[in-house]
Amino acid sequence: LGVTTSARVDTLPQVPTMIEAGFSDRASSSWQGVFVPAGTPRAIVSRLHAELVKTIETPDVRQRYATGGAIAVSSKSPEEFGAFVVAEMVRWGGLAKQVGATAD
């Protein structure tokens, strides 16, 4: 028994992560993000990112996430989030090809 997040979950502190249980490649969790159209001015992207991070870091929002069993996480920059999205596409796209998954 273990959680698939990379760190233990506050609401289940006694449950180890899959990594702690010896499955180093089993860290995964759901995530959400905010996307804007390509070409959106940098000033708008920066302001939107700053406001979202400020919101996610509030105790109320963090508690609401925790109540639902989620962990509120924000990126340090829009570029960091973009790199994360690319890595997720590579990871899950590769797995989908490996197992022959299709979007039917």
Short mmCIF file of C-alpha atoms in Angstrom, two decimals:
data_model
loop_
_atom_site.label_atom_id
_atom_site.label_comp_id
_atom_site.label_asym_id
_atom_site.label_seq_id
_atom_site.Cartn_x
_atom_site.Cartn_y
_atom_site.Cartn_z
CA LEU A 1 0.00 0.00 0.00
CA GLY A 2 1.38 3.38 -0.90
CA VAL A 3 0.52 6.76 -2.36
CA THR A 4 1.71 7.54 -5.87
CA THR A 5 2.69 11.13 -5.18
CA SER A 6 6.38 11.97 -4.86
CA ALA A 7 5.95 12.97 -1.18
CA ARG A 8 3.76 11.63 1.60
CA VAL A 9 0.24 13.05 1.81
CA ASP A 10 -0.48 15.15 4.92
CA THR A 11 -3.84 13.45 5.48
CA LEU A 12 -2.19 9.98 5.34
CA PRO A 13 1.20 10.49 7.00
CA GLN A 14 1.57 6.82 7.91
CA VAL A 15 1.22 5.67 4.29
CA PRO A 16 4.56 5.56 2.45
CA THR A 17 5.05 6.70 -1.10
CA MET A 18 5.54 4.10 -3.81
CA ILE A 19 9.09 5.41 -4.11
CA GLU A 20 9.68 4.67 -0.43
CA ALA A 21 8.22 1.20 -1.01
CA GLY A 22 10.89 0.52 -3.64
CA PHE A 23 9.08 1.45 -6.84
CA SER A 24 11.19 4.39 -7.99
CA ASP A 25 9.37 4.84 -11.28
CA ARG A 26 5.87 4.86 -9.83
CA ALA A 27 5.46 8.51 -8.81
CA SER A 28 2.49 10.07 -10.51
CA SER A 29 -0.42 12.29 -9.65
CA SER A 30 -3.11 14.26 -11.37
CA TRP A 31 -2.52 17.91 -12.08
CA GLN A 32 -4.29 20.92 -13.46
CA GLY A 33 -2.93 24.00 -15.11
CA VAL A 34 -3.93 27.23 -16.75
CA PHE A 35 -3.01 27.71 -20.39
CA VAL A 36 -3.14 30.82 -22.55
CA PRO A 37 -3.00 31.17 -26.34
CA ALA A 38 0.42 31.20 -27.98
CA GLY A 39 1.63 34.75 -28.40
CA THR A 40 -0.02 36.08 -25.25
CA PRO A 41 2.13 39.04 -24.14
CA ARG A 42 4.73 38.14 -21.52
CA ALA A 43 3.40 40.81 -19.13
CA ILE A 44 -0.03 39.18 -19.12
CA VAL A 45 1.43 35.68 -18.65
CA SER A 46 3.61 36.91 -15.77
CA ARG A 47 0.72 38.70 -14.05
CA LEU A 48 -1.61 35.73 -14.44
CA HIS A 49 1.06 33.38 -13.04
CA ALA A 50 1.74 35.66 -10.06
CA GLU A 51 -1.95 35.95 -9.20
CA LEU A 52 -2.51 32.19 -9.52
CA VAL A 53 0.48 31.41 -7.29
CA LYS A 54 -0.72 33.95 -4.71
CA THR A 55 -4.16 32.29 -4.73
CA ILE A 56 -2.85 28.72 -4.51
CA GLU A 57 -0.65 29.65 -1.55
CA THR A 58 -3.53 30.97 0.58
CA PRO A 59 -4.42 28.81 3.58
CA ASP A 60 -8.05 28.54 2.47
CA VAL A 61 -7.20 27.17 -0.97
CA ARG A 62 -4.54 24.83 0.41
CA GLN A 63 -7.07 23.49 2.93
CA ARG A 64 -9.70 23.00 0.24
CA TYR A 65 -7.24 20.98 -1.81
CA ALA A 66 -6.22 18.93 1.24
CA THR A 67 -9.85 18.21 2.14
CA GLY A 68 -10.24 16.68 -1.31
CA GLY A 69 -7.07 14.64 -0.88
CA ALA A 70 -4.99 16.83 -3.15
CA ILE A 71 -1.80 18.80 -2.67
CA ALA A 72 -1.72 22.41 -3.86
CA VAL A 73 1.47 22.97 -5.85
CA SER A 74 2.50 25.87 -8.02
CA SER A 75 5.35 26.35 -10.46
CA LYS A 76 8.11 28.88 -9.90
CA SER A 77 7.59 30.31 -13.37
CA PRO A 78 5.52 29.83 -16.53
CA GLU A 79 8.62 28.26 -18.11
CA GLU A 80 8.91 25.70 -15.31
CA PHE A 81 5.27 24.74 -15.84
CA GLY A 82 5.83 24.50 -19.60
CA ALA A 83 8.79 22.17 -19.07
CA PHE A 84 6.65 20.05 -16.72
CA VAL A 85 3.90 19.77 -19.34
CA VAL A 86 6.40 18.72 -22.02
CA ALA A 87 7.87 16.09 -19.66
CA GLU A 88 4.38 14.73 -18.93
CA MET A 89 3.61 14.53 -22.66
CA VAL A 90 6.81 12.59 -23.27
CA ARG A 91 6.23 10.30 -20.29
CA TRP A 92 2.59 9.42 -20.90
CA GLY A 93 2.83 9.59 -24.69
CA GLY A 94 5.66 7.06 -24.58
CA LEU A 95 3.67 4.78 -22.31
CA ALA A 96 0.60 5.05 -24.56
CA LYS A 97 2.68 4.05 -27.59
CA GLN A 98 4.32 1.22 -25.65
CA VAL A 99 1.00 -0.37 -24.69
CA GLY A 100 -0.80 0.56 -27.93
CA ALA A 101 -3.38 2.83 -26.25
CA THR A 102 -5.65 4.82 -28.53
CA ALA A 103 -8.12 7.63 -27.97
CA ASP A 104 -11.27 5.70 -28.89
#
